[in-house]
Amino acid sequence: MTDAMPPSKFEDADETIEEAATATSNMEEDSAMCEPHDSSTDKTSADYYFDSYSHFGIHEEMLKDVVRTKTYQNVIYKNKFLFKDKIVLDVGAGTGILSLFCAKAGAKHVYAIECSQMADMAQEIVKANGFSNVITVLKGKVEEIDLPVPQVDIIISEWMGYFLLYENMLNTVLYARDKWLVSDGIVLPDNATLHLTAIEDSEYKEDKIEFWKNVYGFDMSCIRKQSMMEPLVDTVDQNQIVTNCQLLKSMNISKMTSGDASFTAPFKLVAERDDYIHALVAYFDVAFTVCHKMTGFSTGPRSKNTHWKQTVLYLEDVLTICQGEFVVGTMTVTQNKKNPRDIDITLKYSLNGRRCNVSRTQEYKMR
């Protein structure tokens, strides 16, 4: 959607400030494992993950996410007092855009850790922009890197994935925090929240999910079952929203532990009009609360578009809901046991309304 972000507690990410170094680079999700040097070794999902970040295309997409990139730029350039003469660690530096912002803001030194092949490009970018004496690019796994310094003052990272936690890069930031951050150090961003709402989406569900029930006269419902289990990452029109939006989970990145990213949270979604509910929608907000003026952004359907879009979980049932009635339940989010970068979601929901009574448990897998 293209509607503008409404007034909120966050400083406007689109406010015009010093122009971003758009020809330089981009930031991306932080890295935790390198490609194996032995090409004969079978690749794991982590290897394919880092391979994907070796291509410039994904960096271009994220750099052009103005909400995302401008927010980080605002945080750094408008709060130079936080960065001046400080040692900064950029976790998952990608092409080095965050490191360049920090160096330009007066950081004493920036250590940029990147595991994909993009680290080589980041090194060239740093040199081309005259920051080789301030930024050191370190290629490797965060858990295996030896920093040239025992501690850092600030850790900055863009670790968020779809549904906030998909690809599970948060644990790498927490590892770096516990290993290198000084006792009064800063993690940026320092707060993240996951939210839930419900939407009417009959047209898409009919076209993409119910389609498998009758394909040119043949029953392909087995594929429908699979499609129902895979959350859809897409942009939701705010006019589709039927209920209130509820906070599911709040995370203080400065204090939380890695286990806090797995949780069960209750929800109560109250209908704001008579309508049908076909899916629940999750989105996240992030905040930088240590700034002079609190800054952040939302990936919600009522905010300006980001590359994260929203995460749509289709329901088996079509819920006929009247204004004031509510869907209650719980959502359980856990790391997949075989691949911790993937997410397993268990949704329990019920509606006891005048025209609809439903109680069900559904499983979803983000892969």
Coordinates of C-alpha atoms in Angstrom, one line a residue:
M1 CA 0.0 0.0 0.0
T2 CA 1.1 3.6 -0.5
D3 CA -0.6 5.5 2.2
A4 CA 1.6 7.7 4.4
M5 CA 2.6 6.7 7.9
P6 CA 0.3 8.2 10.5
P7 CA 1.4 10.4 13.4
S8 CA 3.0 8.2 16.0
K9 CA 5.5 8.0 18.8
F10 CA 8.3 7.7 16.3
E11 CA 10.2 10.5 14.6
D12 CA 9.4 10.6 10.9
A13 CA 11.8 8.4 9.1
D14 CA 11.3 10.3 5.8
E15 CA 12.2 13.7 7.2
T16 CA 14.7 15.2 4.9
I17 CA 18.3 15.1 6.3
E18 CA 21.7 14.8 4.9
E19 CA 21.5 12.7 1.8
A20 CA 22.1 8.9 2.3
A21 CA 25.2 7.5 0.6
T22 CA 23.0 5.6 -1.8
A23 CA 25.7 4.9 -4.3
T24 CA 27.7 3.3 -1.6
S25 CA 25.9 0.4 -0.1
N26 CA 23.2 -1.1 2.0
M27 CA 22.5 -2.9 5.2
E28 CA 21.1 -6.4 5.6
E29 CA 20.3 -9.0 8.1
D30 CA 23.3 -10.0 10.2
S31 CA 25.5 -13.0 9.5
A32 CA 26.3 -15.9 11.7
M33 CA 27.9 -18.6 9.4
C34 CA 30.2 -18.6 6.4
E35 CA 30.1 -20.6 3.3
P36 CA 32.2 -23.8 3.6
H37 CA 35.6 -23.5 1.9
D38 CA 35.3 -27.1 0.7
S39 CA 33.0 -27.0 -2.3
S40 CA 32.5 -30.7 -2.1
T41 CA 30.8 -30.4 1.3
D42 CA 27.0 -30.6 1.1
K43 CA 25.5 -27.1 1.8
T44 CA 23.2 -26.5 4.8
S45 CA 20.3 -24.1 4.8
A46 CA 22.6 -21.6 6.5
D47 CA 25.0 -21.8 3.6
Y48 CA 22.3 -21.1 1.1
Y49 CA 21.1 -18.2 3.4
F50 CA 24.6 -16.5 3.3
D51 CA 24.9 -17.3 -0.4
S52 CA 21.8 -15.3 -1.0
Y53 CA 23.4 -12.2 0.7
S54 CA 26.4 -12.4 -1.6
H55 CA 24.4 -11.0 -4.5
F56 CA 24.0 -7.2 -4.8
G57 CA 20.3 -7.5 -5.7
I58 CA 19.1 -8.2 -2.2
H59 CA 21.2 -5.3 -0.9
E60 CA 19.7 -3.0 -3.5
E61 CA 16.2 -3.9 -2.4
M62 CA 17.0 -3.2 1.2
L63 CA 18.8 0.1 0.5
K64 CA 15.8 1.3 -1.4
D65 CA 13.6 0.6 1.6
V66 CA 13.6 4.2 2.5
V67 CA 11.7 3.7 5.8
R68 CA 14.3 1.3 7.0
T69 CA 17.5 3.0 5.7
K70 CA 16.5 6.5 6.5
T71 CA 15.5 5.6 10.1
Y72 CA 19.0 4.2 10.8
Q73 CA 20.5 7.3 9.1
N74 CA 18.4 9.6 11.2
V75 CA 19.3 7.7 14.4
I76 CA 23.0 8.0 13.7
Y77 CA 23.3 11.5 12.2
K78 CA 20.9 13.2 14.6
N79 CA 22.4 11.6 17.6
K80 CA 26.1 12.1 17.0
F81 CA 26.7 12.6 20.7
L82 CA 26.1 8.8 21.1
F83 CA 28.7 7.9 18.5
K84 CA 31.5 10.5 18.9
D85 CA 34.8 8.9 19.8
K86 CA 33.0 5.6 20.5
I87 CA 34.0 2.1 19.3
V88 CA 31.1 0.5 17.3
L89 CA 30.4 -3.0 16.3
D90 CA 28.2 -3.5 13.2
V91 CA 26.8 -7.0 13.3
G92 CA 26.0 -8.3 9.8
A93 CA 27.4 -5.3 8.1
G94 CA 26.6 -6.3 4.5
T95 CA 27.9 -3.6 2.2
G96 CA 28.8 -1.5 5.2
I97 CA 26.1 1.2 5.1
L98 CA 25.6 1.4 8.9
S99 CA 29.4 1.4 9.4
L100 CA 29.7 4.3 7.0
F101 CA 27.0 6.2 8.8
C102 CA 28.7 5.7 12.1
A103 CA 32.1 6.7 10.8
K104 CA 30.7 9.9 9.3
A105 CA 29.0 10.6 12.7
G106 CA 32.4 10.6 14.4
A107 CA 32.9 7.1 15.7
K108 CA 36.5 6.4 16.9
H109 CA 36.5 3.0 15.1
V110 CA 33.9 0.7 13.6
Y111 CA 34.3 -3.1 13.3
A112 CA 32.0 -4.4 10.6
I113 CA 31.4 -8.2 10.8
E114 CA 30.0 -9.8 7.6
C115 CA 30.0 -13.5 6.7
S116 CA 28.9 -13.5 3.1
Q117 CA 31.1 -12.7 0.1
M118 CA 29.7 -9.2 0.3
A119 CA 32.4 -8.6 2.9
D120 CA 34.9 -8.2 0.1
M121 CA 32.7 -5.6 -1.6
A122 CA 32.3 -3.8 1.8
Q123 CA 36.1 -3.6 2.1
E124 CA 36.3 -1.9 -1.3
I125 CA 33.4 0.4 -0.5
V126 CA 35.1 1.5 2.8
K127 CA 38.3 2.2 0.9
A128 CA 36.6 4.0 -2.0
N129 CA 34.9 6.4 0.5
G130 CA 38.1 7.2 2.5
F131 CA 37.2 5.4 5.7
S132 CA 39.8 2.7 5.8
N133 CA 41.4 4.2 8.9
V134 CA 38.1 4.2 10.8
I135 CA 36.3 1.0 9.6
T136 CA 37.7 -2.5 9.8
V137 CA 35.7 -5.1 7.9
L138 CA 36.0 -8.6 9.4
K139 CA 34.8 -11.5 7.3
G140 CA 33.6 -14.5 9.3
K141 CA 31.1 -15.9 11.7
V142 CA 30.4 -13.6 14.7
E143 CA 30.8 -16.5 17.1
E144 CA 34.3 -17.2 15.7
I145 CA 35.6 -13.7 15.1
D146 CA 38.4 -12.3 17.3
L147 CA 37.9 -8.6 17.6
P148 CA 41.1 -6.5 17.9
V149 CA 39.5 -4.8 21.0
P150 CA 38.2 -6.5 24.1
Q151 CA 35.0 -4.4 24.3
V152 CA 32.8 -2.1 22.2
D153 CA 30.6 0.9 23.3
I154 CA 27.8 0.4 20.8
I155 CA 26.4 -2.6 18.8
I156 CA 24.3 -1.7 15.8
S157 CA 22.6 -4.2 13.6
E158 CA 19.6 -4.6 11.2
W159 CA 18.7 -8.1 12.3
M160 CA 15.0 -8.1 11.8
G161 CA 13.4 -10.7 9.4
Y162 CA 9.9 -11.4 8.2
F163 CA 7.6 -11.8 11.1
L164 CA 10.4 -10.1 13.1
L165 CA 12.1 -13.4 14.0
Y166 CA 12.3 -15.4 10.8
E167 CA 15.9 -16.3 10.0
N168 CA 16.7 -15.9 13.7
M169 CA 19.5 -13.4 13.4
L170 CA 18.6 -11.9 16.8
N171 CA 20.6 -14.6 18.6
T172 CA 23.8 -13.4 16.9
V173 CA 23.3 -9.9 18.2
L174 CA 22.7 -11.1 21.7
Y175 CA 25.8 -13.2 21.5
A176 CA 27.9 -10.2 20.4
R177 CA 26.2 -8.1 23.2
D178 CA 27.1 -10.6 25.9
K179 CA 30.7 -11.1 24.6
W180 CA 31.8 -7.5 23.8
L181 CA 29.5 -4.8 24.9
V182 CA 30.6 -2.6 27.9
S183 CA 28.4 -2.7 30.9
D184 CA 26.8 0.7 30.1
G185 CA 26.9 0.1 26.3
I186 CA 24.1 0.7 23.8
V187 CA 22.4 -1.8 21.4
L188 CA 20.6 -0.2 18.4
P189 CA 17.8 -0.8 18.0
D190 CA 17.0 -1.5 21.6
N191 CA 13.3 -2.4 21.4
A192 CA 11.1 -4.5 19.1
T193 CA 7.5 -5.5 19.3
L194 CA 5.3 -8.0 17.5
H195 CA 1.7 -7.2 16.8
L196 CA -1.4 -9.1 15.6
T197 CA -4.7 -8.1 13.8
A198 CA -7.3 -9.8 11.7
I199 CA -8.4 -9.1 8.1
E200 CA -11.1 -9.9 5.5
D201 CA -9.4 -11.4 2.5
S202 CA -11.9 -13.6 0.6
E203 CA -10.6 -12.7 -2.9
Y204 CA -7.0 -13.8 -2.3
K205 CA -7.9 -16.8 -0.3
E206 CA -10.2 -18.0 -3.0
D207 CA -7.7 -17.4 -5.7
K208 CA -4.6 -18.8 -4.0
I209 CA -5.8 -21.4 -1.5
E210 CA -9.3 -22.7 -2.4
F211 CA -8.0 -23.0 -6.0
W212 CA -6.4 -26.3 -5.2
K213 CA -9.7 -28.0 -4.4
N214 CA -10.7 -28.1 -8.1
V215 CA -8.0 -27.7 -10.7
Y216 CA -9.5 -28.3 -14.1
G217 CA -11.8 -30.8 -12.5
F218 CA -9.1 -32.5 -10.4
D219 CA -8.8 -32.6 -6.6
M220 CA -5.4 -31.2 -5.5
S221 CA -6.3 -30.5 -2.0
C222 CA -3.1 -32.0 -0.7
I223 CA -1.3 -28.8 -2.0
R224 CA -4.0 -26.7 -0.3
K225 CA -3.0 -28.1 3.0
Q226 CA 0.6 -27.1 2.4
S227 CA -0.3 -23.6 1.2
M228 CA -2.4 -23.1 4.4
M229 CA 0.7 -24.0 6.6
E230 CA 3.0 -21.4 4.9
P231 CA 2.4 -17.9 6.1
L232 CA 2.2 -15.4 3.2
V233 CA 4.5 -12.3 3.2
D234 CA 2.6 -9.6 1.4
T235 CA 1.2 -6.1 1.7
V236 CA -2.1 -5.8 3.3
D237 CA -4.5 -3.0 2.5
Q238 CA -5.5 -1.2 5.7
N239 CA -9.2 -1.2 4.6
Q240 CA -9.1 -5.0 5.0
I241 CA -8.5 -4.7 8.8
V242 CA -11.5 -5.9 10.7
T243 CA -10.3 -5.8 14.4
N244 CA -8.1 -3.9 16.7
C245 CA -4.4 -4.5 16.7
Q246 CA -2.9 -6.2 19.7
L247 CA 0.6 -6.3 21.1
L248 CA 1.8 -10.0 21.2
K249 CA 5.4 -9.6 22.3
S250 CA 7.8 -6.9 23.5
M251 CA 11.5 -7.4 23.5
N252 CA 14.2 -5.3 25.2
I253 CA 17.3 -6.1 23.1
S254 CA 19.6 -4.7 25.7
K255 CA 18.4 -7.1 28.4
M256 CA 16.6 -10.1 26.9
T257 CA 18.1 -13.6 26.5
S258 CA 18.0 -15.8 23.4
G259 CA 15.3 -18.0 24.9
D260 CA 12.9 -15.0 25.0
A261 CA 12.5 -15.2 21.3
S262 CA 10.4 -18.3 21.8
F263 CA 7.1 -17.6 23.5
T264 CA 3.4 -18.2 23.9
A265 CA 1.2 -15.0 24.0
P266 CA -2.5 -14.6 24.4
F267 CA -4.6 -12.3 22.2
K268 CA -8.1 -10.8 22.0
L269 CA -9.1 -9.2 18.7
V270 CA -12.3 -7.2 18.9
A271 CA -14.3 -6.6 15.7
E272 CA -14.7 -3.0 14.7
R273 CA -17.5 -3.7 12.3
D274 CA -19.7 -6.6 11.0
D275 CA -17.5 -8.5 8.6
Y276 CA -15.7 -11.8 7.8
I277 CA -12.3 -12.8 9.0
H278 CA -10.1 -14.9 6.7
A279 CA -6.7 -14.4 8.2
L280 CA -4.7 -13.0 11.0
V281 CA -1.9 -10.6 10.2
A282 CA 1.4 -10.1 12.1
Y283 CA 3.8 -7.2 11.9
F284 CA 6.5 -5.6 14.0
D285 CA 7.7 -2.2 15.2
V286 CA 11.3 -1.3 16.2
A287 CA 12.4 1.6 18.4
F288 CA 15.6 3.4 19.3
T289 CA 14.7 4.7 22.7
V290 CA 18.2 6.0 23.7
C291 CA 18.0 8.8 21.0
H292 CA 17.5 12.4 22.0
K293 CA 14.1 12.0 20.4
M294 CA 12.8 8.4 20.3
T295 CA 12.9 7.2 16.7
G296 CA 11.6 4.0 15.1
F297 CA 9.3 2.6 12.5
S298 CA 6.4 0.3 12.0
T299 CA 5.9 -2.4 9.4
G300 CA 2.1 -2.4 10.0
P301 CA -0.5 -2.1 7.3
R302 CA -1.4 1.4 8.4
S303 CA 2.2 2.5 8.0
K304 CA 4.4 3.3 4.9
N305 CA 5.5 0.2 3.0
T306 CA 8.7 -1.6 3.9
H307 CA 10.4 -4.7 2.3
W308 CA 9.2 -6.7 5.3
K309 CA 5.5 -6.1 4.3
Q310 CA 3.3 -8.1 6.7
T311 CA 2.9 -11.8 7.5
V312 CA -0.5 -13.3 6.7
L313 CA -1.7 -16.5 8.4
Y314 CA -4.8 -17.8 6.7
L315 CA -7.5 -19.5 8.8
E316 CA -9.2 -22.8 7.9
D317 CA -12.5 -21.2 8.9
V318 CA -14.2 -18.1 7.6
L319 CA -15.2 -16.3 10.7
T320 CA -18.5 -14.4 10.6
I321 CA -18.1 -11.7 13.2
C322 CA -20.3 -8.9 14.4
Q323 CA -19.1 -5.6 15.7
G324 CA -18.0 -5.9 19.4
E325 CA -17.4 -9.7 19.2
F326 CA -13.9 -11.0 19.6
V327 CA -11.6 -13.7 18.6
V328 CA -9.5 -15.0 21.5
G329 CA -6.6 -17.4 21.5
T330 CA -2.9 -17.9 21.9
M331 CA 0.1 -17.8 19.5
T332 CA 3.2 -20.0 20.2
V333 CA 6.4 -19.1 18.3
T334 CA 9.4 -21.4 18.4
Q335 CA 12.6 -22.1 16.5
N336 CA 12.4 -25.1 14.2
K337 CA 14.5 -27.9 15.7
K338 CA 16.1 -28.9 12.5
N339 CA 16.9 -25.4 11.2
P340 CA 16.8 -22.7 13.9
R341 CA 16.6 -20.0 11.2
D342 CA 13.0 -21.2 10.5
I343 CA 10.0 -20.6 12.7
D344 CA 7.2 -22.9 13.8
I345 CA 3.9 -21.2 14.8
T346 CA 1.0 -22.7 16.6
L347 CA -2.2 -20.7 16.6
K348 CA -5.2 -21.5 18.8
Y349 CA -8.3 -19.4 18.3
S350 CA -12.0 -19.4 19.1
L351 CA -15.0 -17.2 18.3
N352 CA -18.3 -17.5 20.2
G353 CA -20.5 -15.1 18.4
R354 CA -24.1 -14.7 17.4
R355 CA -23.6 -16.1 13.9
C356 CA -20.4 -18.1 14.2
N357 CA -19.0 -20.5 16.8
V358 CA -15.5 -21.9 16.0
S359 CA -12.6 -23.3 18.0
R360 CA -9.5 -24.6 16.2
T361 CA -5.7 -25.1 16.4
Q362 CA -3.6 -24.5 13.3
E363 CA 0.1 -25.1 12.6
Y364 CA 2.3 -22.8 10.4
K365 CA 5.9 -23.1 9.3
M366 CA 8.0 -20.3 8.0
R367 CA 10.7 -21.7 5.7

